[in-house]
mmCIF file of N, CA and C in Angstrom:
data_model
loop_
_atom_site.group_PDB
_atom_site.id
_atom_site.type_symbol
_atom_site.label_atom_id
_atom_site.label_comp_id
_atom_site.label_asym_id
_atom_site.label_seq_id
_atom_site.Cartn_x
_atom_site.Cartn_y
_atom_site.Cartn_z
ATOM 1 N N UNK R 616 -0.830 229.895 83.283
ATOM 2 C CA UNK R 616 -0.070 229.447 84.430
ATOM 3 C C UNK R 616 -1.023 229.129 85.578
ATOM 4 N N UNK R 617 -0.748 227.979 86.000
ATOM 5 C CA UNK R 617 -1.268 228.042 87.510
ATOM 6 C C UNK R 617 -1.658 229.076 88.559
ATOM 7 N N UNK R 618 -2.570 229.272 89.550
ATOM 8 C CA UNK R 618 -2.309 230.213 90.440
ATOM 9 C C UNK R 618 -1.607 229.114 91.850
ATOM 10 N N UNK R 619 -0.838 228.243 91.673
ATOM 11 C CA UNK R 619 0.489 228.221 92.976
ATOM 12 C C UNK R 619 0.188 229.255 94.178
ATOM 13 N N UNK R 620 0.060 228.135 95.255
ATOM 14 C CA UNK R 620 0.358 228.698 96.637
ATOM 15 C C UNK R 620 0.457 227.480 97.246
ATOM 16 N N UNK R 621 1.557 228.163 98.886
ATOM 17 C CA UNK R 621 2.007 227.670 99.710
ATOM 18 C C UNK R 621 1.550 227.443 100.828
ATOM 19 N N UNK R 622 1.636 226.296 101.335
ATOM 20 C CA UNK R 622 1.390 226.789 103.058
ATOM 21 C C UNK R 622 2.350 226.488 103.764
ATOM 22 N N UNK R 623 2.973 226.976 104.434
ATOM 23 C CA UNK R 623 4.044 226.684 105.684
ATOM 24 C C UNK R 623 3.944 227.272 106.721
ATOM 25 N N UNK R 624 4.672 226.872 108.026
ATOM 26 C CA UNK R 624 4.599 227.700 109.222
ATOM 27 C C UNK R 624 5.633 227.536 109.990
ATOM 28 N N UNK R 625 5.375 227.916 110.939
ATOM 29 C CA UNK R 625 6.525 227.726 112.253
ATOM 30 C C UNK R 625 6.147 228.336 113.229
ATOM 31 N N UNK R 626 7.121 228.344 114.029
ATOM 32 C CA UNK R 626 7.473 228.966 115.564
ATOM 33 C C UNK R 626 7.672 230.669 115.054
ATOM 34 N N UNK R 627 7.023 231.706 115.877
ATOM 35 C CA UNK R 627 7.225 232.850 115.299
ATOM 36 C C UNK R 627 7.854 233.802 116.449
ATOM 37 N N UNK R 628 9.041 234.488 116.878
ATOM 38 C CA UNK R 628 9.311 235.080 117.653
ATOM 39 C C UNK R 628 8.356 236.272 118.438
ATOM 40 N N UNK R 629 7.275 236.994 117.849
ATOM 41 C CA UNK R 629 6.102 237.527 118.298
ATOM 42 C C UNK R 629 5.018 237.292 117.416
ATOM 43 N N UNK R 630 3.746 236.582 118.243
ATOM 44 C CA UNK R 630 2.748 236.501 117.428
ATOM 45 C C UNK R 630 1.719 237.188 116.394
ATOM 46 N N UNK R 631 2.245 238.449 116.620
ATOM 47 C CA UNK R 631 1.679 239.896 116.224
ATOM 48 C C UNK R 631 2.662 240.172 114.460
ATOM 49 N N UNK R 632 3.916 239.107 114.000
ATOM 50 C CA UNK R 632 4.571 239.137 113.041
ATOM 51 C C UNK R 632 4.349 237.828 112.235
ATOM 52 N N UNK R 633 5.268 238.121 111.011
ATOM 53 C CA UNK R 633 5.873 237.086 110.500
ATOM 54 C C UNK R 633 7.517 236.429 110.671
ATOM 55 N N UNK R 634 7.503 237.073 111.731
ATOM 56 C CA UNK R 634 9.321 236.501 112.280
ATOM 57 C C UNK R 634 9.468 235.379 112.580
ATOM 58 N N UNK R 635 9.495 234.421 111.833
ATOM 59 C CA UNK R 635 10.103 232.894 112.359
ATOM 60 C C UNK R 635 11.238 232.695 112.987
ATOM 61 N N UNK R 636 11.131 232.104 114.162
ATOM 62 C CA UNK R 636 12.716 232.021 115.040
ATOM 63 C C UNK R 636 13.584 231.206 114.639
ATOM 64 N N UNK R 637 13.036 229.765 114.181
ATOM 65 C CA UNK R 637 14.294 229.506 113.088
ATOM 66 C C UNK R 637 13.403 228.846 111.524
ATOM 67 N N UNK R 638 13.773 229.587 111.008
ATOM 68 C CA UNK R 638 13.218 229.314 109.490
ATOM 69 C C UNK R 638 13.408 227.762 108.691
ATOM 70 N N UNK R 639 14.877 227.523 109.364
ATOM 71 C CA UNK R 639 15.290 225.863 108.977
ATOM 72 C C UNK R 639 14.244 225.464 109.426
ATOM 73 N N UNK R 640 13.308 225.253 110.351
ATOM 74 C CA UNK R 640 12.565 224.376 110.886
ATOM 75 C C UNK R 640 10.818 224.419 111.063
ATOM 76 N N UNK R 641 10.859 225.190 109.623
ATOM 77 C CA UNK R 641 9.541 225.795 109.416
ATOM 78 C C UNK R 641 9.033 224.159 108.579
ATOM 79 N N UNK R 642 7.838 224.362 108.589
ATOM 80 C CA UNK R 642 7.088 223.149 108.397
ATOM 81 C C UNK R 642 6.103 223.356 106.872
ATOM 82 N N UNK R 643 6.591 222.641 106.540
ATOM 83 C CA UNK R 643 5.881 222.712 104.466
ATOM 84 C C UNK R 643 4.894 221.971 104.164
ATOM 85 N N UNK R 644 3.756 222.364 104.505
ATOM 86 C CA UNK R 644 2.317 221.503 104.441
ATOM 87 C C UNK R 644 2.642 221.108 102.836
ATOM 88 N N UNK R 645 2.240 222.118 102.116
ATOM 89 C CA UNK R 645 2.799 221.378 100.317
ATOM 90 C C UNK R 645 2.166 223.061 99.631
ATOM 91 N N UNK R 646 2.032 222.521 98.511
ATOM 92 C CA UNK R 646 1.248 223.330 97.222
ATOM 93 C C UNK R 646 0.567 223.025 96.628
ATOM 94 N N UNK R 647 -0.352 223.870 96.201
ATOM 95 C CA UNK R 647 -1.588 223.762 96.359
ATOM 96 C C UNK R 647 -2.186 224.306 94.583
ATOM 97 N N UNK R 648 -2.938 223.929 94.048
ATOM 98 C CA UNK R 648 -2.917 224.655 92.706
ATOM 99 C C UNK R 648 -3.623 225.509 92.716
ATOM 100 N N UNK R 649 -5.014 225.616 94.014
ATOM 101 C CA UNK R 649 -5.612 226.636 93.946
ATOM 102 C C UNK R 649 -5.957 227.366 95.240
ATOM 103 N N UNK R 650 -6.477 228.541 95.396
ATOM 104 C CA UNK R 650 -6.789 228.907 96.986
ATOM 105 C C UNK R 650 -7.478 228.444 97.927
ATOM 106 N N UNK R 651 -8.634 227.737 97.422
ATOM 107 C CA UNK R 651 -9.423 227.121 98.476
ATOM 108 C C UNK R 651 -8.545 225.618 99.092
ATOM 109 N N UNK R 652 -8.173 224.749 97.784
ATOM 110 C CA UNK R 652 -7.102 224.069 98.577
ATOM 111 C C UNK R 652 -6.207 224.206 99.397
ATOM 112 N N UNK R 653 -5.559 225.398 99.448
ATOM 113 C CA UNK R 653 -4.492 226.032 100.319
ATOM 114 C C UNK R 653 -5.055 226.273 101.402
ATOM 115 N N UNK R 654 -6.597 227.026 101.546
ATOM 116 C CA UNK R 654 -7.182 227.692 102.649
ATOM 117 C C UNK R 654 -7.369 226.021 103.448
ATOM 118 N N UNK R 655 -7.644 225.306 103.096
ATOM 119 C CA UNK R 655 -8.058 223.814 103.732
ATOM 120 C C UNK R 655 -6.980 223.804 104.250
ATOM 121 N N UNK R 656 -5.990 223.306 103.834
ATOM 122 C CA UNK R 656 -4.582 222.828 104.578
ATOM 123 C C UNK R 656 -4.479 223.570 105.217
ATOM 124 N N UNK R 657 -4.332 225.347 104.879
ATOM 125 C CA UNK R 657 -3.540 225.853 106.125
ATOM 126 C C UNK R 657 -4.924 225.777 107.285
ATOM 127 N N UNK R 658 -6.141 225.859 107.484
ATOM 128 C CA UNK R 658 -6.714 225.601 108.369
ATOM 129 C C UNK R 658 -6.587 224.465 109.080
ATOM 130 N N UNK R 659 -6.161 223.220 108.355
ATOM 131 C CA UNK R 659 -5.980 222.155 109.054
ATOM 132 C C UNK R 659 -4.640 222.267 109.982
ATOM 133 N N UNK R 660 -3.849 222.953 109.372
ATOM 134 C CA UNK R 660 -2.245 222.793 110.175
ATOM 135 C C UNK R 660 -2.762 223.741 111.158
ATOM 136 N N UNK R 661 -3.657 224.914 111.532
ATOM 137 C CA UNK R 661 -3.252 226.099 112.016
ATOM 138 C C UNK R 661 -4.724 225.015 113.114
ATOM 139 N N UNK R 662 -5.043 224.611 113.215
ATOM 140 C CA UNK R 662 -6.261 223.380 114.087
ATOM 141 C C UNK R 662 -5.402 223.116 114.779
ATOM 142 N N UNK R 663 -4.167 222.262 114.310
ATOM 143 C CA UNK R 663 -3.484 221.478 114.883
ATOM 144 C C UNK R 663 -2.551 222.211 116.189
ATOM 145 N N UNK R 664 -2.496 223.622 115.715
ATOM 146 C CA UNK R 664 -1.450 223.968 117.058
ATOM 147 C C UNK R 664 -2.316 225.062 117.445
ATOM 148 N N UNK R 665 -3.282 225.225 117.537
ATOM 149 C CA UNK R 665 -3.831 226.314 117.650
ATOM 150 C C UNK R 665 -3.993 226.748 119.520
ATOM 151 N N UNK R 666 -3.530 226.287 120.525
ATOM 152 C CA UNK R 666 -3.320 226.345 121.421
ATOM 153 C C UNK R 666 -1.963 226.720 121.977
ATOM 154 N N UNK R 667 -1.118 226.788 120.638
ATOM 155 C CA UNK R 667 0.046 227.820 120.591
ATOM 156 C C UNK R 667 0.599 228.742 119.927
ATOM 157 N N UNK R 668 0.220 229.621 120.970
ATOM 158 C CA UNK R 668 0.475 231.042 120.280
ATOM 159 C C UNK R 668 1.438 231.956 119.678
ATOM 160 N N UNK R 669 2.755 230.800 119.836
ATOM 161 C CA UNK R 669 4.077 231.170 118.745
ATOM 162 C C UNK R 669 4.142 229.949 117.367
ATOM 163 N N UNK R 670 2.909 229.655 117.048
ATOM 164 C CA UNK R 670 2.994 228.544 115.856
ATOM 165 C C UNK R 670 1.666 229.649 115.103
ATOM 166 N N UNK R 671 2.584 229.694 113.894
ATOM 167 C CA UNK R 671 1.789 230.544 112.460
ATOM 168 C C UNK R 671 1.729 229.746 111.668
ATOM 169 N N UNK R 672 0.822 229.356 110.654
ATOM 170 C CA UNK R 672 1.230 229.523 109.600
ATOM 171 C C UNK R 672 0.150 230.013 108.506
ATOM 172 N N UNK R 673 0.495 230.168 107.216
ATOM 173 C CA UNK R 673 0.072 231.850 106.242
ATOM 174 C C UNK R 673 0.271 230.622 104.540
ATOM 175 N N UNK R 674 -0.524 231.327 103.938
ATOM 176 C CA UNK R 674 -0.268 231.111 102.515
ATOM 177 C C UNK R 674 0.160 232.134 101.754
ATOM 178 N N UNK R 675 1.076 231.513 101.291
ATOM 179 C CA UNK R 675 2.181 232.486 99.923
ATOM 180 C C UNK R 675 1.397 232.267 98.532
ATOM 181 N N UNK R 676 0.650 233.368 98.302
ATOM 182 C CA UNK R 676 0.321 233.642 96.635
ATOM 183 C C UNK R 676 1.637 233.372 95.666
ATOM 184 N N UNK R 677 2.106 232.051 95.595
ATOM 185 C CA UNK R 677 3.510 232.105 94.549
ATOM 186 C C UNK R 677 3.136 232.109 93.049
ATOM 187 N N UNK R 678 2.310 232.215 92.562
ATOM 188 C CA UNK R 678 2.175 232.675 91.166
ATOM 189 C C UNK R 678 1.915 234.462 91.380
ATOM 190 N N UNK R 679 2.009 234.924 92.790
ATOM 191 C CA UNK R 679 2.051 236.610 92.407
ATOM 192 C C UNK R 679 3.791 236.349 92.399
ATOM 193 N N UNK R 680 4.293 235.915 92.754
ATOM 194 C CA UNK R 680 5.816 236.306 92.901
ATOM 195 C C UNK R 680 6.799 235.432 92.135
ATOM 196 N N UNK R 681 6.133 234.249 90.902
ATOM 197 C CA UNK R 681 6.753 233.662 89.813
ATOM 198 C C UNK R 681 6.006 235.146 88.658
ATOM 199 N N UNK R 682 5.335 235.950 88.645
ATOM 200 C CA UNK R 682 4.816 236.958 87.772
ATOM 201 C C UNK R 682 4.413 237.506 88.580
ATOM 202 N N UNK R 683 5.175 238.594 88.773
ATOM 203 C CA UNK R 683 4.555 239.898 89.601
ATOM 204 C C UNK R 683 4.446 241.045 88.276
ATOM 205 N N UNK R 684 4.001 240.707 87.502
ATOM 206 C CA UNK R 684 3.902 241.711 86.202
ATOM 207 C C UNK R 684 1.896 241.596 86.098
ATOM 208 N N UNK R 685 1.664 240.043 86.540
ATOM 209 C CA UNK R 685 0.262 239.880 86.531
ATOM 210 C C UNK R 685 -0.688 240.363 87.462
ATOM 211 N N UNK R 686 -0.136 240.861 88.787
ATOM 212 C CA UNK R 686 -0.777 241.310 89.662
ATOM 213 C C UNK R 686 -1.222 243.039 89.151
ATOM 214 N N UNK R 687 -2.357 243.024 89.177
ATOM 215 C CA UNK R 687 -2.989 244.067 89.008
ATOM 216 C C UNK R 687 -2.383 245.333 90.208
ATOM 217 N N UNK R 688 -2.268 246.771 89.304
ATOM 218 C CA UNK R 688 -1.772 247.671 90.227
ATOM 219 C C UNK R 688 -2.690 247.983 91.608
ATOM 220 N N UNK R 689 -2.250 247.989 92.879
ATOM 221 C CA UNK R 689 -2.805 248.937 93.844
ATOM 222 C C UNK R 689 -3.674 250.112 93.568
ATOM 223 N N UNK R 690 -4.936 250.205 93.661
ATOM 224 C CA UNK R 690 -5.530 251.664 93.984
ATOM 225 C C UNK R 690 -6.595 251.421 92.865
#
């Protein structure tokens, strides 16, 4: 399987979270097949607003959460 990830972001109700204030209107850079591709984009989107401090955005490991049986245990 692929290792799949996401990048998206938004407006975040405190910058210190992941609380998006409205989630409808979160912004979907794309997917990515691998991490360093992902790390590019989301650096490029997170360039772009980076002078505002309620705009996040984060990459989702989605091949840990299409198989969360593959993720190696904690500890």
């Amino acid at each position: 399987m692929s290792k799949l990830h996401l990048v998206f972001g938004g407006r975040v109700s405190d910058p210190r979270t992941l609380d998006f204030a409205d989630p409808a209107s979160c912004e979907v850079v794309g997917i990515f097949a691998d991490y360093a591709s992902a790390e590019k984009a989301w650096r490029a989107a997170a360039q772009r607003t980076v002078d505002d401090a309620e705009m996040k955005f984060v990459v989702v490991h989605l091949h840990r959460l299409l198989e969360p049986n593959l993720v190696p245990p904690a500890g």
